[in-house]
Coordinates of C-alpha atoms in Angstrom, one line a residue:
M11 CA 205.4 177.4 95.4
K12 CA 203.3 175.3 93.6
P13 CA 204.1 171.8 95.6
F14 CA 203.2 174.1 98.0
I15 CA 199.8 175.0 97.1
I16 CA 199.0 171.7 95.6
S17 CA 199.2 170.2 99.2
F18 CA 197.3 173.0 100.4
L19 CA 194.0 172.2 98.2
I20 CA 194.8 168.2 98.1
V21 CA 195.3 169.3 102.6
G22 CA 191.6 172.1 102.1
F23 CA 189.6 169.3 99.8
A24 CA 191.1 166.4 102.4
I25 CA 189.1 168.4 105.4
V26 CA 185.9 169.6 103.6
I27 CA 185.0 165.8 102.6
Y28 CA 186.1 164.7 106.5
A29 CA 182.9 167.6 107.8
E30 CA 181.1 166.0 105.1
V31 CA 181.5 162.6 106.3
C32 CA 180.7 163.7 109.5
T33 CA 177.8 166.5 108.6
I34 CA 175.7 163.2 106.5
G35 CA 176.2 160.9 110.0
I36 CA 174.5 163.5 111.8
K37 CA 172.2 163.8 109.6
Y38 CA 171.3 160.0 109.0
S39 CA 171.2 159.3 112.6
N40 CA 169.0 161.7 113.8
G41 CA 166.0 159.5 113.1
Y42 CA 165.0 156.5 114.7
M43 CA 167.5 154.5 113.2
S44 CA 170.1 154.4 110.4
Q45 CA 168.7 155.5 107.1
T46 CA 170.9 153.0 105.2
G47 CA 169.6 150.6 106.1
D48 CA 173.4 149.0 107.6
N49 CA 172.8 150.4 111.1
N50 CA 176.2 152.4 111.5
G51 CA 173.9 155.5 111.8
G52 CA 171.9 154.4 113.7
C53 CA 171.2 152.7 117.7
F54 CA 173.3 149.1 118.2
G55 CA 171.2 146.1 118.0
I56 CA 167.8 148.4 116.6
D57 CA 166.5 146.4 113.7
N58 CA 164.3 148.4 110.8
S59 CA 160.9 146.8 112.4
Q60 CA 160.8 148.2 115.6
S61 CA 158.8 151.3 116.9
I62 CA 160.2 154.1 118.5
S63 CA 158.9 153.0 122.1
Q64 CA 161.3 149.5 121.4
I65 CA 164.2 151.6 120.9
I66 CA 163.8 154.7 123.1
A67 CA 162.7 151.9 126.2
D68 CA 166.3 151.0 126.8
P69 CA 168.7 152.9 127.2
S70 CA 171.6 151.0 126.8
V71 CA 171.2 153.5 123.0
C72 CA 173.0 155.5 123.8
Y73 CA 176.6 155.6 122.8
R74 CA 179.0 158.2 120.8
L75 CA 177.9 158.4 118.1
F76 CA 181.5 160.3 116.2
Q77 CA 182.8 156.9 116.7
V78 CA 181.7 154.9 114.5
F79 CA 182.1 157.5 111.9
G80 CA 186.2 158.1 113.2
C81 CA 184.6 161.5 113.9
S82 CA 187.3 163.6 116.0
R83 CA 183.5 164.9 117.8
K84 CA 183.6 162.4 119.9
E85 CA 182.1 164.8 122.9
Y86 CA 178.1 164.3 120.9
C87 CA 176.0 161.5 123.1
H88 CA 174.1 159.2 121.1
A89 CA 170.2 158.3 122.0
C90 CA 168.5 156.5 119.6
G91 CA 166.7 159.4 118.1
T92 CA 168.8 162.4 118.1
T93 CA 172.6 163.6 118.7
T94 CA 172.4 165.7 120.5
F95 CA 175.5 167.5 122.7
P96 CA 175.0 166.5 126.7
H97 CA 171.6 168.3 127.7
N98 CA 167.6 167.5 127.2
V99 CA 166.5 167.0 124.9
V100 CA 162.5 166.2 123.4
V101 CA 162.1 164.3 120.5
S102 CA 159.3 163.7 119.1
S103 CA 157.7 163.8 123.1
I104 CA 160.4 161.5 124.5
L105 CA 162.9 162.9 126.8
I106 CA 166.0 162.3 126.1
M107 CA 169.0 163.5 128.9
C108 CA 172.1 162.8 128.7
N109 CA 174.7 162.5 131.4
S110 CA 177.1 165.1 131.0
S111 CA 180.5 163.8 130.9
S112 CA 179.7 162.2 128.0
V113 CA 180.0 159.2 128.9
P114 CA 180.0 157.3 126.3
G115 CA 176.4 153.8 126.8
N116 CA 175.7 156.5 129.6
C117 CA 171.6 158.1 129.5
T118 CA 170.8 159.4 132.6
Q119 CA 167.1 158.5 132.4
V120 CA 164.8 158.3 128.5
Q121 CA 161.6 158.2 129.5
P122 CA 157.9 159.7 127.0
L123 CA 157.1 163.7 128.1
M124 CA 153.4 163.5 130.2

C-alpha cells in the first residue's frame, strides 16, 4: 500500500508542476513577446526592439503557443499580444481574430480598432 501512495503523490506533484509550466507559459506570453527574452513564448521572428504596430502588422505570428511549451492544451491560437481561445480579442486597441478551427499559423484578421 505504501508504494502505491508514494507513486500517487509523485504523479500528483508531476501533474501540478506540468500545469504550472503551462500557466507560466501563458503569463509570459500574454505580453507582446516572451518576458524571458528568448521569444519562445512570444512570437517567432519577433525582435524585442520591435513595436506593437510592427508586431501586429504581421498576421503570420499566429501559432499554437502550447506546442512550444509542450503542453496538451493545443487548442489555443496565439496571435502576438494575446493568448486566447479562437474568438475575437481586444489587446491595446488592436482587434485580433483567430480562425474558428485554431489552425496553427492562421489568423483570419488582425486590424487596428477604429
